[in-house]
Each structure stands twice: as structure tokens, then as C-alpha cells.
Short mmCIF file of C-alpha atoms in Angstrom, two decimals:
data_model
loop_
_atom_site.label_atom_id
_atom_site.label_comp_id
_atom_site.label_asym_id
_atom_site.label_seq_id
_atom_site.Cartn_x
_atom_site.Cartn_y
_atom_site.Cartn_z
CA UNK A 109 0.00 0.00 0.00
CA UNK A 110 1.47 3.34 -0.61
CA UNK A 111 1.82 5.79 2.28
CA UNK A 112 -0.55 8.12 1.29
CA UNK A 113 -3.26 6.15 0.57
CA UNK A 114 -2.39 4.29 4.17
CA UNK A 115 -2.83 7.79 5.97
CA UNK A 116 -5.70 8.53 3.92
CA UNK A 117 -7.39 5.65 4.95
CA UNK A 118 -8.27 6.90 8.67
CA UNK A 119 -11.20 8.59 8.28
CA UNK A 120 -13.93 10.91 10.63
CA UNK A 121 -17.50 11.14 9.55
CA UNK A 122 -16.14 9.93 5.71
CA UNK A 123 -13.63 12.70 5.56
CA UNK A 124 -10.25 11.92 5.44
CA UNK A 125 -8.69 12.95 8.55
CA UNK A 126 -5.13 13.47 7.02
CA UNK A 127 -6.66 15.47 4.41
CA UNK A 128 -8.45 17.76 6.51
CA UNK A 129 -4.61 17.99 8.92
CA UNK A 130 -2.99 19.09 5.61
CA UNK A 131 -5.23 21.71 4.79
CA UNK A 132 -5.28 23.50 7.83
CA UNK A 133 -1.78 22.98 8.38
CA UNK A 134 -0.68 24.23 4.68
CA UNK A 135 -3.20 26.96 5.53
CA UNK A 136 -1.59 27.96 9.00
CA UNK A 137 1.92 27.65 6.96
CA UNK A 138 0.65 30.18 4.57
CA UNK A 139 -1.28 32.74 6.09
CA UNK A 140 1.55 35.34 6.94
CA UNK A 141 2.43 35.31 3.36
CA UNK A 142 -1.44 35.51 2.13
CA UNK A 143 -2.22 38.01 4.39
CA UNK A 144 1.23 40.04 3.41
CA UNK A 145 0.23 39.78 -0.10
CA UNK A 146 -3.67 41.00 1.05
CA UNK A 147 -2.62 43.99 2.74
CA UNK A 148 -0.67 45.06 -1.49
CA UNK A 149 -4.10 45.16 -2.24
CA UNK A 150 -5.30 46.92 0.53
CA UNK A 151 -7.31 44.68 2.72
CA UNK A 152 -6.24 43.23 6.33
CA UNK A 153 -6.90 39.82 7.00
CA UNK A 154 -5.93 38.57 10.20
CA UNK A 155 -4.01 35.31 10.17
CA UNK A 156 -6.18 33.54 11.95
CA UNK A 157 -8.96 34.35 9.75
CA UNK A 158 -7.34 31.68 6.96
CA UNK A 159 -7.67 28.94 9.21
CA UNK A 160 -11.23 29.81 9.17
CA UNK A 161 -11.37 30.23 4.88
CA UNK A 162 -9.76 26.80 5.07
CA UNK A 163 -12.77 25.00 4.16
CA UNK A 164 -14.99 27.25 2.16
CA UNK A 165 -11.80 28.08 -0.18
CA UNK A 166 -10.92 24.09 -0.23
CA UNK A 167 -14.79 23.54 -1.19
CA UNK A 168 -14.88 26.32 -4.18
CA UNK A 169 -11.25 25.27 -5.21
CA UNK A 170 -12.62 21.57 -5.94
CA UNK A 171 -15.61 22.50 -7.50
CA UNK A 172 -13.49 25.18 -10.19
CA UNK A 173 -11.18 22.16 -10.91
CA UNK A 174 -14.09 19.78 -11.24
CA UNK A 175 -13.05 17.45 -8.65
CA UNK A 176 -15.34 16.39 -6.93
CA UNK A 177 -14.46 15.13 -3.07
CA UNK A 178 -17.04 13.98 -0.31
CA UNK A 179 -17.07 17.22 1.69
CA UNK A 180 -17.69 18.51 -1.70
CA UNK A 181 -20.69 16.40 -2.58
CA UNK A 182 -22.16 16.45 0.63
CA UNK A 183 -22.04 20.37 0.99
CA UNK A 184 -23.69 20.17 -3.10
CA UNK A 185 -26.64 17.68 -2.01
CA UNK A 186 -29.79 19.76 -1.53
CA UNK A 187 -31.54 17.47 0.68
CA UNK A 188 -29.17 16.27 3.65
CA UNK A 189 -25.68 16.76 4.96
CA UNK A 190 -27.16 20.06 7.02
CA UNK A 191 -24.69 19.81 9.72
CA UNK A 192 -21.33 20.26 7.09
CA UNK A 193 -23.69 23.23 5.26
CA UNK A 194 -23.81 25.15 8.52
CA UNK A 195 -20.03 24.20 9.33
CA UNK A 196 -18.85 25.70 6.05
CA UNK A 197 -21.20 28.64 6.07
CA UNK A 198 -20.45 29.35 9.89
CA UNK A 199 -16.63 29.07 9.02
CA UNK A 200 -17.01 31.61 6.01
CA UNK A 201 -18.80 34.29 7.83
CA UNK A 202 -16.25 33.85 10.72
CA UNK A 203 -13.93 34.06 8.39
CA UNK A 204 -14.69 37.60 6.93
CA UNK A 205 -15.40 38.82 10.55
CA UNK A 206 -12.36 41.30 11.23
CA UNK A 207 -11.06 42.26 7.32
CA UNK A 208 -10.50 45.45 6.92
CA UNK A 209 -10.01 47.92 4.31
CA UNK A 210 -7.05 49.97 4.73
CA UNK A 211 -6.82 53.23 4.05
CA UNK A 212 -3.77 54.67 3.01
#
């Protein structure tokens, strides 16, 4: 079995848990430079607000490249999967709590 798909295999309510790990981690790893490269263009996001984009930004990055993962089809389906819908939506709006425009 190759490692990945050994890690991979662990899972939490059908997500991946090593997935999830990765993205939050590669999104802690990357928020000073993100929010650096924000504040060229004039807005202030807090670091800690990317660990809250983490999900909404993984969601809309697999649905532009087409690929479609559980989370992804769960927070799509219409008729169930309620609790992940409020989790992303909750996540987002926490998310934009605190930007700011700066004026300069």
C-alpha cells in the first residue's frame, strides 16, 4: 500500500482525517504570506482568519477544478448533509469577521 493512501485511509464522519490535517496545516503555513500579499491590495486579514477560509476556499477550489471530493458532494446535495452546510457557512462568515479595508 502506498503511504498516502495508508494515511488517507483513517477517516472521521467519511472525511479523510489526514486530508483535513494538511489543509489546515498548509493553511496555518501560509497565512503570513497571504495576508502580506492581502494587505498590497489593501485589505487586512488577520491570520487567523485563513484557518477559518480553510474550508470554504478548499470547497470552491474543488468544485473550479471539477473534482469532486465527499465534503464537496455532501455540501452540493440539496436534501441532507445540514450539519457540514452550517459548518462551512459558519466558518465563512467567521472568516470575513475582522477584514478590513485599509486606508492609506
Amino acid at each position: 500500500m502506498i503511504p498516502i493512501e495508508y494515511l488517507r485511509q483513517f477517516r472521521f464522519g467519511g472525511y479523510a482525517i489526514f486530508d483535513l490535517v494538511a489543509a489546515f496545516l498548509g493553511m496555518y503555513l501560509l497565512s503570513p504570506l497571504l495576508s502580506w500579499l492581502f494587505r498590497k491590495i489593501r485589505l487586512d486579514i488577520p491570520k487567523h482568519n485563513w484557518l477559518f477560509f480553510t474550508l470554504p476556499i478548499g470547497i470552491l477550489s474543488h468544485l473550479l477544478a471539477g473534482k469532486i471530493t465527499p465534503m464537496t458532494s455532501d455540501f452540493m446535495d440539496i436534501h441532507s448533509h445540514y450539519l457540514i452546510k452550517v459548518l462551512i457557512i459558519g466558518s465563512f462568515i467567521l472568516g470575513l469577521r475582522g477584514i478590513k479595508i485599509v486606508k492609506e
